Short mmCIF file of C-alpha atoms and ligand atoms in Angstrom, two decimals:
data_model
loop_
_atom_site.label_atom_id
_atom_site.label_comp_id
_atom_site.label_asym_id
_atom_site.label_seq_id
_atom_site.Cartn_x
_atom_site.Cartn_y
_atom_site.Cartn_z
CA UNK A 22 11.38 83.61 87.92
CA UNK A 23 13.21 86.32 89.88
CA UNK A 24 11.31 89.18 91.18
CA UNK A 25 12.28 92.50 89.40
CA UNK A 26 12.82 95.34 91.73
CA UNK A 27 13.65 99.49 91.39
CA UNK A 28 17.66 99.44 90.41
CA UNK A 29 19.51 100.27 93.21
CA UNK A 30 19.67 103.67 94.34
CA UNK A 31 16.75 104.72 92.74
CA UNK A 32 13.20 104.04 94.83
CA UNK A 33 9.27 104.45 93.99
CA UNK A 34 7.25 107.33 96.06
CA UNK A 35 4.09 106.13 97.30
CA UNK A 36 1.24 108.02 98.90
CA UNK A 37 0.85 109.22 101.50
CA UNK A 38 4.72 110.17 101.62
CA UNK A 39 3.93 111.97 98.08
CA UNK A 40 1.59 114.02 99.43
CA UNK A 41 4.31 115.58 101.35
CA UNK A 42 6.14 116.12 98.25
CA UNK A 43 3.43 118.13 96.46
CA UNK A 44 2.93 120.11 99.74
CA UNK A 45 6.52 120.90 99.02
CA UNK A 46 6.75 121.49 95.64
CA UNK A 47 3.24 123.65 95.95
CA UNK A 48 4.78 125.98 98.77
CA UNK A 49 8.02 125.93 96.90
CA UNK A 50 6.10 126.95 93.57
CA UNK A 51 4.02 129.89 95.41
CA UNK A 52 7.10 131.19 96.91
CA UNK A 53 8.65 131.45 93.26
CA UNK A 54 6.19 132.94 92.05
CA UNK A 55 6.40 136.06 95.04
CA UNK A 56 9.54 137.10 94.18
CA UNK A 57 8.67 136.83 90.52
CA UNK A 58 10.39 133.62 88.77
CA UNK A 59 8.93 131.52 86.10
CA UNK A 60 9.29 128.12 85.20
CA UNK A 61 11.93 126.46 83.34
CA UNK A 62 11.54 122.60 82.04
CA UNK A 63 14.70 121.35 80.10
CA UNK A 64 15.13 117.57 78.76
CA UNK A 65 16.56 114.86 81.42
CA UNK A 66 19.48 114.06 78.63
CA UNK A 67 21.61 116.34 76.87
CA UNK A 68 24.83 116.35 74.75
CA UNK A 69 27.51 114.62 77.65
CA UNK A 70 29.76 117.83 76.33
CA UNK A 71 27.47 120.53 78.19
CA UNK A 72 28.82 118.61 81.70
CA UNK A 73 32.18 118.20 80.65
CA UNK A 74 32.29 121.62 80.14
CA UNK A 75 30.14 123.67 82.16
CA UNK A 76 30.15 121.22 85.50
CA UNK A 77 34.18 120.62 84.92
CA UNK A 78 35.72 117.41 83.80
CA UNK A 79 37.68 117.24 86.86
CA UNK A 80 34.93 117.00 89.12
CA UNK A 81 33.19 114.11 91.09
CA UNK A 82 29.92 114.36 89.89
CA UNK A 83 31.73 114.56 85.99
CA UNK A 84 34.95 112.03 86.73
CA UNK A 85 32.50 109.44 88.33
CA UNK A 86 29.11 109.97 88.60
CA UNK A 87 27.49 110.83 85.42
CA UNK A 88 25.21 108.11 83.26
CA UNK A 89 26.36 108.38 79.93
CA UNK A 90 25.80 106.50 76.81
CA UNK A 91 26.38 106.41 73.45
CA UNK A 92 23.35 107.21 71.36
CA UNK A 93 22.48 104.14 68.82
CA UNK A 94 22.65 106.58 65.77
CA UNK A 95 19.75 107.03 63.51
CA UNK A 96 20.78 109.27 61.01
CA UNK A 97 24.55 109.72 59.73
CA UNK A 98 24.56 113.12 61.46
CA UNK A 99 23.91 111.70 65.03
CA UNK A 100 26.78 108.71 64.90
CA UNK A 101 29.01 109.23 68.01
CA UNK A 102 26.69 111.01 69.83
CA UNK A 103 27.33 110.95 73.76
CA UNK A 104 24.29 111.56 75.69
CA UNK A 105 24.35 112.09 79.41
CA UNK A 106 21.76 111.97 81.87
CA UNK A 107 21.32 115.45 83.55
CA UNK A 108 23.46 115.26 87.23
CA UNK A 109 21.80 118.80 87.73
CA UNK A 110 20.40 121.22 85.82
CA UNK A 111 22.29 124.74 86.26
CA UNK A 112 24.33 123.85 83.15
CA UNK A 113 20.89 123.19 81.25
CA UNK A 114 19.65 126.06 81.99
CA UNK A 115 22.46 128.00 80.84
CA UNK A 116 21.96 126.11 77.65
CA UNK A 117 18.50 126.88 77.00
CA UNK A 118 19.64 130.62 78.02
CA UNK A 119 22.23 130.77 75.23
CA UNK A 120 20.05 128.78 72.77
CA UNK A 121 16.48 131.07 73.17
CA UNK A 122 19.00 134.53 73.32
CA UNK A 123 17.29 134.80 76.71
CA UNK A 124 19.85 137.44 76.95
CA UNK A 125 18.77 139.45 74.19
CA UNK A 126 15.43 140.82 75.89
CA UNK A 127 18.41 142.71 78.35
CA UNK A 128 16.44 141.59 81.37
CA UNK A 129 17.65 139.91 84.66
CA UNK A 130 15.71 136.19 83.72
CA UNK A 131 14.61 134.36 87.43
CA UNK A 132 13.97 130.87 86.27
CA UNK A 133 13.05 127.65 88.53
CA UNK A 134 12.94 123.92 87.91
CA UNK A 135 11.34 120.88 89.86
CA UNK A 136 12.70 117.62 88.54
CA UNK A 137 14.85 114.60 88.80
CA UNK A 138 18.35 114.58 88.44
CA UNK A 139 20.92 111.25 88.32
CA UNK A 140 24.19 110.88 89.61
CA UNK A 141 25.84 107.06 90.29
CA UNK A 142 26.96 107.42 93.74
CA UNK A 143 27.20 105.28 96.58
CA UNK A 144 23.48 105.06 97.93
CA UNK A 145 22.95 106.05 101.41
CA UNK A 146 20.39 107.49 103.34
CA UNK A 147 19.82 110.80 101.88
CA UNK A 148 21.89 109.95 98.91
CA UNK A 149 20.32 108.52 95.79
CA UNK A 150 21.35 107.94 92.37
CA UNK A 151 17.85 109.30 90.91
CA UNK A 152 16.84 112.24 93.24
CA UNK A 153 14.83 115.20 92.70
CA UNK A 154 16.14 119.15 92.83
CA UNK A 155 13.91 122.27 93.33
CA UNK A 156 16.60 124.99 92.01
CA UNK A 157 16.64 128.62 90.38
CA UNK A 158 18.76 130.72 88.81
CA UNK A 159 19.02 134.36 87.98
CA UNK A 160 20.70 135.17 85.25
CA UNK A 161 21.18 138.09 82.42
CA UNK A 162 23.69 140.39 80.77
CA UNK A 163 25.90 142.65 82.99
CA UNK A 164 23.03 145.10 82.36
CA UNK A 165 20.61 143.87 83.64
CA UNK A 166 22.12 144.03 87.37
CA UNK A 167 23.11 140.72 87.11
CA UNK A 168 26.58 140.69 89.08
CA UNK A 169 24.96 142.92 91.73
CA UNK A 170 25.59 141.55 95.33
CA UNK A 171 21.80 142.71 95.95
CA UNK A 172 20.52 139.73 93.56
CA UNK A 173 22.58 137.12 96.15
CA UNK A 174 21.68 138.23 99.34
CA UNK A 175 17.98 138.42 97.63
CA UNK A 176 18.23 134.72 96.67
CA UNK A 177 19.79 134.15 100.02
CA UNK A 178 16.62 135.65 101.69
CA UNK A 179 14.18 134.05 99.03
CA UNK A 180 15.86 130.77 100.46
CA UNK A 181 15.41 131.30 104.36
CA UNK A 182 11.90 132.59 103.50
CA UNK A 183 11.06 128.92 101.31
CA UNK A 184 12.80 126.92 104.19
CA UNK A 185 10.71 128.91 106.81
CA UNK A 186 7.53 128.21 104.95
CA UNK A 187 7.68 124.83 104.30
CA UNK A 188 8.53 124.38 108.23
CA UNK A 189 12.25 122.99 108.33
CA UNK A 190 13.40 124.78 111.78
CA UNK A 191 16.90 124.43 112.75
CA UNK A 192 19.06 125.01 109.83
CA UNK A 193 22.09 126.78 109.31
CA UNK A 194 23.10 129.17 106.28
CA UNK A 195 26.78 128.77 105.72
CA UNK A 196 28.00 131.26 102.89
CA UNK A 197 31.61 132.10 101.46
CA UNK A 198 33.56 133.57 99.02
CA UNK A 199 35.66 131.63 95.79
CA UNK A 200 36.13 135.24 94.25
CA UNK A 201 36.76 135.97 90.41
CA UNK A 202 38.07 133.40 88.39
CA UNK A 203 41.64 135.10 89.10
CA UNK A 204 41.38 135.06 92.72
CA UNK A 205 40.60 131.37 92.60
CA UNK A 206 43.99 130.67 89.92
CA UNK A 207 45.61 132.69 92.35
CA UNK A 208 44.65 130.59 95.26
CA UNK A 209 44.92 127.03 93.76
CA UNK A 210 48.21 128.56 93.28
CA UNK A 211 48.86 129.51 97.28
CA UNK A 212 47.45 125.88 97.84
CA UNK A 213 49.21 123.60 95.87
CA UNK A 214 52.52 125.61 97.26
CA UNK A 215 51.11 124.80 101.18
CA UNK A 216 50.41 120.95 100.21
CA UNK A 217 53.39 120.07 99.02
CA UNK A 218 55.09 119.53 102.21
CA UNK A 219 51.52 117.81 103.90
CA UNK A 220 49.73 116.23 101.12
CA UNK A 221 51.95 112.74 101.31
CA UNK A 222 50.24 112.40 104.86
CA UNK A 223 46.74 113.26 103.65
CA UNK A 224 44.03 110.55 101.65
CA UNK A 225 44.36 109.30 98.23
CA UNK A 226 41.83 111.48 96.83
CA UNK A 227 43.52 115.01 98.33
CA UNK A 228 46.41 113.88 96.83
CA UNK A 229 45.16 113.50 93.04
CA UNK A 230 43.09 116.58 94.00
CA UNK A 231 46.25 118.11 95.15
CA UNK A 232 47.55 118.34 91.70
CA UNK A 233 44.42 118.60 89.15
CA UNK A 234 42.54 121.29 91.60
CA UNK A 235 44.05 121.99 95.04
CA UNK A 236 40.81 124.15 95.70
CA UNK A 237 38.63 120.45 96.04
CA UNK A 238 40.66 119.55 99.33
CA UNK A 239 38.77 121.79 101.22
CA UNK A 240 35.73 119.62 100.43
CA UNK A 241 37.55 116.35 101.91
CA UNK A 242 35.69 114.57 104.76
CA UNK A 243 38.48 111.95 105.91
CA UNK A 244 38.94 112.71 109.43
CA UNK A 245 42.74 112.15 110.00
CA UNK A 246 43.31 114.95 107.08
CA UNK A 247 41.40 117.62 108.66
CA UNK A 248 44.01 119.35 110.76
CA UNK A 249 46.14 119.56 107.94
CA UNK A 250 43.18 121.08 106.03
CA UNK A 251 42.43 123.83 108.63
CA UNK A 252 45.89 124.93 108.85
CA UNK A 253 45.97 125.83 104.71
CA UNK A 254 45.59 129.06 103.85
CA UNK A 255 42.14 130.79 103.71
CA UNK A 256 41.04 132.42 100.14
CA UNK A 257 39.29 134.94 102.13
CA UNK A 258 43.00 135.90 102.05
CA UNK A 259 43.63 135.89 97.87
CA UNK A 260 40.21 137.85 96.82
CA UNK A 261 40.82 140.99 95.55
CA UNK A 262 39.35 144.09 96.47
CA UNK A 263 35.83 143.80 93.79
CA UNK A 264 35.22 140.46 94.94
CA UNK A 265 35.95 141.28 99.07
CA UNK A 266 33.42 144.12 98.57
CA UNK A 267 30.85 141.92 96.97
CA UNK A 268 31.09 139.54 99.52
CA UNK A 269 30.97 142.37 102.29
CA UNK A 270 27.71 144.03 100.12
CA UNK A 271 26.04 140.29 99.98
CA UNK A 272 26.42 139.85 103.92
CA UNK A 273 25.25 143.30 104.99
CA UNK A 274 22.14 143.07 102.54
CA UNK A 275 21.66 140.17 104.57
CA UNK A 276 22.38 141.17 107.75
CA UNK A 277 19.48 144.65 107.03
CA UNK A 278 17.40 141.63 105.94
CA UNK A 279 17.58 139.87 109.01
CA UNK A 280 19.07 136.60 107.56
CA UNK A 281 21.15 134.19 109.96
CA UNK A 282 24.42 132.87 108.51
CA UNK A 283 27.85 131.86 108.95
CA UNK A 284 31.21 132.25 107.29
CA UNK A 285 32.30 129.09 106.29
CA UNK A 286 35.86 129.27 105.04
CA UNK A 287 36.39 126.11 103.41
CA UNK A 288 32.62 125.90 101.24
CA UNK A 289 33.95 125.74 97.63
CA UNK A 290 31.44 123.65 96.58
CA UNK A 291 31.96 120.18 94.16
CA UNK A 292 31.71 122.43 90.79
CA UNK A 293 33.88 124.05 89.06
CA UNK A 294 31.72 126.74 87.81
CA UNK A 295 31.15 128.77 90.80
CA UNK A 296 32.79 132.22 91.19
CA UNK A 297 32.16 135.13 94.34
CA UNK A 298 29.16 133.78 96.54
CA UNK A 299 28.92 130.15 97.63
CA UNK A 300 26.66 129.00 99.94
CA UNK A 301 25.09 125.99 101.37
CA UNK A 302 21.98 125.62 104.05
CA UNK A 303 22.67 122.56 106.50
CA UNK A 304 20.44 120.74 108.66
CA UNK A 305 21.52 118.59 112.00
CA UNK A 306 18.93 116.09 111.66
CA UNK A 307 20.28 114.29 108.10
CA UNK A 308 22.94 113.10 109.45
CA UNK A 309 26.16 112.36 106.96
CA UNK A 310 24.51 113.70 103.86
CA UNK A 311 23.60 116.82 106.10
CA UNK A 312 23.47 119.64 102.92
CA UNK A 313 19.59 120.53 102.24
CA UNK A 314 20.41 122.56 99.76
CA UNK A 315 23.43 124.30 97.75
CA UNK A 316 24.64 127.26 95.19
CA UNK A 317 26.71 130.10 94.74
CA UNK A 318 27.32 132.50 91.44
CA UNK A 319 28.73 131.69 88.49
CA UNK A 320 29.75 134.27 85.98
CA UNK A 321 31.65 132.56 83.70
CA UNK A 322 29.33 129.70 83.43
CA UNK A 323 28.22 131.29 80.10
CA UNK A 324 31.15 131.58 78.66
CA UNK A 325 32.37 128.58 79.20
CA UNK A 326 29.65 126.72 77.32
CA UNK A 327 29.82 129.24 74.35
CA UNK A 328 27.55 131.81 75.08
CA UNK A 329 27.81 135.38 75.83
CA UNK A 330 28.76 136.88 79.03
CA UNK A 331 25.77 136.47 81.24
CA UNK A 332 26.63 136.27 84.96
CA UNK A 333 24.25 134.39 87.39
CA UNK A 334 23.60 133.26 90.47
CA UNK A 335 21.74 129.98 91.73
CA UNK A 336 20.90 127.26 93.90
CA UNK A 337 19.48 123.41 93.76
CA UNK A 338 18.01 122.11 96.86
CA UNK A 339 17.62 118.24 97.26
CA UNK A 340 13.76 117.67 97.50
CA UNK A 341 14.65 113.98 99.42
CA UNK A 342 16.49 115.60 101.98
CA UNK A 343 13.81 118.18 102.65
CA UNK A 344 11.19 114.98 102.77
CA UNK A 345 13.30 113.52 105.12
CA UNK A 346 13.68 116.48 107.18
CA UNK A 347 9.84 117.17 107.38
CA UNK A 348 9.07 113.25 108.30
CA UNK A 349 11.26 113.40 111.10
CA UNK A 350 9.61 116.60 112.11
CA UNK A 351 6.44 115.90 111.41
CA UNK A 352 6.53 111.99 113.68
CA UNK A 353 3.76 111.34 115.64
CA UNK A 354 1.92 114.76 114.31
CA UNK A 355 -1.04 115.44 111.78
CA UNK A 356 -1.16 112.73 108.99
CA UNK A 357 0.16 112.91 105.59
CA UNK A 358 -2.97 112.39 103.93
CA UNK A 359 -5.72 113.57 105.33
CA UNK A 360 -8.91 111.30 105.67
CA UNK A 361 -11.64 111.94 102.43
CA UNK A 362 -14.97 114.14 103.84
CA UNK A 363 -17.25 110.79 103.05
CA UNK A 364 -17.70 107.60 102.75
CA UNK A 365 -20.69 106.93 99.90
CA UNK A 366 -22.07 103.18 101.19
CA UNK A 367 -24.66 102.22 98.49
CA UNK A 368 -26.94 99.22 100.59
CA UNK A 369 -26.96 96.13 97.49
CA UNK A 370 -25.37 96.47 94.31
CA UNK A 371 -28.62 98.07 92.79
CA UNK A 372 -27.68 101.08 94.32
CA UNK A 373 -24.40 101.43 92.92
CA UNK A 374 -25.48 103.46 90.01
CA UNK A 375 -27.30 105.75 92.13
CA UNK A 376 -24.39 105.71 94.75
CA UNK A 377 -21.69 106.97 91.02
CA UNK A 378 -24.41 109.96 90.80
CA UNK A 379 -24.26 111.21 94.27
CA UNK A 380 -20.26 110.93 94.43
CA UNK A 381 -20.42 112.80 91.36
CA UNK A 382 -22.66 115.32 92.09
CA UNK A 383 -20.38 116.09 95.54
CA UNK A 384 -16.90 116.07 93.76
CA UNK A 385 -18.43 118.20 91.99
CA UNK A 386 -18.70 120.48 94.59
CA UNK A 387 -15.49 120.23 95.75
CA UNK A 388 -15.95 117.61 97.99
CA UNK A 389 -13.13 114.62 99.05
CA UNK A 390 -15.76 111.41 98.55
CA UNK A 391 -14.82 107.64 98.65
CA UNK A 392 -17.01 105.20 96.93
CA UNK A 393 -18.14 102.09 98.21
CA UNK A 394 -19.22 99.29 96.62
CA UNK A 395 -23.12 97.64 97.20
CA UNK A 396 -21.43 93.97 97.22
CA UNK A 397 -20.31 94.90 100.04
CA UNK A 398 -21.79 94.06 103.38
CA UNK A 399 -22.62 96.99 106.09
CA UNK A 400 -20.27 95.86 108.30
CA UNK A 401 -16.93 95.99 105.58
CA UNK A 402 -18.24 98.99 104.30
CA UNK A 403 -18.15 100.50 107.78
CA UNK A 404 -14.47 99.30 108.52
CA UNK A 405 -13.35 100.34 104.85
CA UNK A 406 -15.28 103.65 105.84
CA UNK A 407 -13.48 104.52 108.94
CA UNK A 408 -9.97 104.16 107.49
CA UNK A 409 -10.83 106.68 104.70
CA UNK A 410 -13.23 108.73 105.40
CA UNK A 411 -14.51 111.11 108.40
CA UNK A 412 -18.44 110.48 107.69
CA UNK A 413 -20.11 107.78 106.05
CA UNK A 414 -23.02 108.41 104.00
CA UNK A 415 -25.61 105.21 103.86
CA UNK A 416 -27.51 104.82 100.14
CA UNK A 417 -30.34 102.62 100.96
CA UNK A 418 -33.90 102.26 99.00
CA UNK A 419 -35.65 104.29 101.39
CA UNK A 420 -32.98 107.15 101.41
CA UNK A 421 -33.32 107.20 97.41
CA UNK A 422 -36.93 107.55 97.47
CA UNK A 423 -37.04 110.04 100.20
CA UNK A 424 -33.91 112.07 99.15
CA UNK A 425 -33.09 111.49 103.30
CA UNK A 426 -29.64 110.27 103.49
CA UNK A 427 -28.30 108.95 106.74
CA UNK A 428 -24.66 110.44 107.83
CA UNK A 429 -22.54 108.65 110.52
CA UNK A 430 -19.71 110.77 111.98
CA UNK A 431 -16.53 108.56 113.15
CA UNK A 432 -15.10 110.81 115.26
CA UNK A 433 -18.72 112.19 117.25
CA UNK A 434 -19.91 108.68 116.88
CA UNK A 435 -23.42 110.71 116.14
CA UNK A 436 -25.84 109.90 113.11
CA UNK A 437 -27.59 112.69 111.52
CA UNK A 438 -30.49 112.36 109.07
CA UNK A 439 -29.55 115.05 106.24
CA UNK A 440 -31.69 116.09 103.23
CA UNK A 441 -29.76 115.33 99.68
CA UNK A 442 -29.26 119.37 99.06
CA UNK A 443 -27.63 119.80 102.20
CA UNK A 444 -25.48 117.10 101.95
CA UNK A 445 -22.30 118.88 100.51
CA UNK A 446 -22.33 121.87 103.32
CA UNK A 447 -22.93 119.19 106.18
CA UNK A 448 -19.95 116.81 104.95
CA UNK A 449 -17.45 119.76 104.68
CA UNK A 450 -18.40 120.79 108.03
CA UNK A 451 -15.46 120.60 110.24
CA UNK A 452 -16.39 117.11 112.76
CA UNK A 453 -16.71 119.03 115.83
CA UNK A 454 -19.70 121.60 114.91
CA UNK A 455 -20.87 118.86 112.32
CA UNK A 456 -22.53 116.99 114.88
CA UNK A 457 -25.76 118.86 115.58
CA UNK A 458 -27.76 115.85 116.14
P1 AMP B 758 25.00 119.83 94.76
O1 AMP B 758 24.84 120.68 93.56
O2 AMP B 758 25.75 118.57 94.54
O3 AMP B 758 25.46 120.56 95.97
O4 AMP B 758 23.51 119.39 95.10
C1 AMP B 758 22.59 120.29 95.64
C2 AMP B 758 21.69 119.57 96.60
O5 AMP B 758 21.08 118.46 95.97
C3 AMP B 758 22.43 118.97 97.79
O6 AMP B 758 22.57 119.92 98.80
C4 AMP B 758 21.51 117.86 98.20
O7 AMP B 758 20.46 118.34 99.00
C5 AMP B 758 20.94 117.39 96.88
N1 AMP B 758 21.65 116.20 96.38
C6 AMP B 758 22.82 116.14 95.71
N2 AMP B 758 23.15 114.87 95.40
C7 AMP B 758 22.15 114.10 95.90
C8 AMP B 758 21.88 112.69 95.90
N3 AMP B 758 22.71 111.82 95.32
N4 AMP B 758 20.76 112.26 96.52
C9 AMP B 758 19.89 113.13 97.11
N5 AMP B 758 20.09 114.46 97.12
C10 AMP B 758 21.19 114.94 96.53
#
């Protein structure tokens, strides 16, 4: 019989590579929680309409990418269902926003999410077809402050502080403007005018784009088209005077703040929600898929699904790319995992009882403990020891009658004789001034 494996472009996560990812998703929580957000969870699968009309139909991840089925219908009111599962969650969010009147309470809400997201793209390094976003939003009625510029250089800042924290050096804050949704009509406009002479020279996909949403050839990666691209006009050039002086309060806030950044005139971003600030944080060491993270604001976003007017501004970082950041950073440095505090080796399998009870009692306190096995002979417990473990603890006859346990150290090579109640404090005892003996 054939071997069944993980479907393509989705993989398992195996220590001690996950313990990487709940260092991440710890700092990542404890930095939310500093500048105040809570914790949204919304399902994986929603109604396949909330994309088509909040991500854009006209969009990769919507045109391509998205798993969608029809739901086997149970009850006469669920025939023709189209489920989709989530290719990110800003438009869920939004949702459950609308849905729970989040907006009544008229206060700015500062939601995050951890969680997987699917899109069916062409699997790469970096790129997967089930990956896993750490995003937030911030999002209320008009007021609540939500369209300030302050809330997007604050998010901006929250970002560089995350990035900081969990360690990724080198990256690069590129930020923009798309304007109001006028500015951006008003540009597609300017655009489609300055491709029509080009866009026969350019790649298949800028010229579909060319026509359904001129804006998207800024995105395109094909190398021959990217003179043309630079020579198009800028939108810097089409926003009007609100959105210029948004984008010139988001970049001061940032510069009084400290926060490193370029203007990047051609970040639209893949979705067609986003309005004013876009923004994306880069790093050189990913290679093609080089985008740790992305966002921007999007005040229509609301709307646009049916709800009220609540503007917002977000981002959704890809937690694989900042794993794969980190393990090139971290090569040849501390390990992932670090080894348990002890080793319990109970000497014949009539100590194994005795051996559960002492690993209890020391987990108990808070101690890392591996437990051996008395079947075991000295030797295998002492090579199964030193992968695992800093310390092994011997359980012998004598050491259960005399409450004298005997404690070797693998790094000091010493062996201590300890008494039962000072067992905890001696294992937790960092290895250098552990060895007294
Ligand atoms: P997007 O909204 O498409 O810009 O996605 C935001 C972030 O999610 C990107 O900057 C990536 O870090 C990450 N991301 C998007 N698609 C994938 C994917 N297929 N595999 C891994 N990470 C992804």
């Amino acid at each position: 019989m054939s071997t069944l494996k993980a479907v393509r472009g989705t993989r398992d996560l195996l220590p001690p590579e996950t313990a990487l990812w709940n260092r991440i998703e710890s700092t990542a929580r404890s930095v939310f929680a500093r500048y105040n957000f809570g914790e949204i969870r919304t399902p994986v699968f929603e109604d396949t309409a909330l994309f088509a009309r909040g991500v854009g139909e006209e969009t990769d991840i919507v045109s391509k990418e998205m798993y969608t089925w029809e739901d086997r219908a149970r009850a006469q009111s669920e025939k023709n269902l189209s489920l989709t599962l989530r290719p990110e969650n800003t438009a869920g969010v939004v949702r459950a926003y609308i849905e729970h009147q989040l907006g009544e309470t008229g206060q700015l809400q500062k939601l995050y999410y951890i969680g997987p997201q699917f899109r069916r793209e062409r699997p790469q390094k970096g790129r997967y077809r089930q990956f896993s976003q750490i995003g937030a939003e911030v999002i209320g009625p008009p007021s609540s402050g939500s369209e300030s510029p302050l809330r997007d250089a604050e998010v901006l800042e929250m970002l560089a502080t995350l990035l900081d924290e969990l360690g990724i050096t080198g990256w690069t804050l590129h930020i923009n403007s798309v304007g109001s949704a006028a500015d951006r009509a008003r540009y597609n406009e300017t655009l489609r005018a300055a491709l029509a002479p080009v866009v026969g020279q350019m790649c298949e996909d800028c010229q579909r784009r060319a026509v359904t949403n001129p804006l998207r050839v800024l995105d395109c990666k094909v190398p021959a088209d990217q003179h043309l691209i630079d020579a198009l006009p800028k939108i810097s050039d089409s926003l009007d005077e609100e959105s210029q002086k948004h984008f010139a309060a988001v970049t001061a806030a940032l510069d009084s703040a400290a926060v490193p950044y370029t203007r990047n005139h051609r970040l639209v971003r893949g979705l067609d929600y986003y309005t004013r600030t876009t923004f994306e944080f880069t790093h050189g060491g990913l290679g093609a898929q080089n985008a740790l993270l992305g966002g921007g604001r999007y005040d229509g976003l609301s709307e646009m699904i049916g709800g009220p007017k609540a503007p917002g501004i977000g981002f959704a970082m890809g937690e694989d790319r900042l794993v794969l950041t980190l393990l090139a950073q971290l090569e040849g440095s501390a390990p992932l995992q670090p080894k348990a505090d002890g080793y319990i080796a109970p000497l014949g399998e009539s100590l194994n009882a005795a051996a559960l009870a002492l690993a209890r009692d020391l987990r108990r306190q808070g101690l890392w403990i591996e437990l051996g096995d008395g079947a075991f002979r000295l030797k295998k417990s002492f090579e199964t020891a030193d992968k695992t473990a800093r310390q092994i603890v011997i359980l012998g006859e004598d050491e259960l009658q005399s409450g004298i346990l005997t404690v070797k150290n693998f790094s000091t090579g010493l062996q201590t004789k300890v008494p039962r109640q000072e067992l905890a404090a001696f294992l937790s005892t960092p290895p250098s001034d552990g060895a007294s003996e």
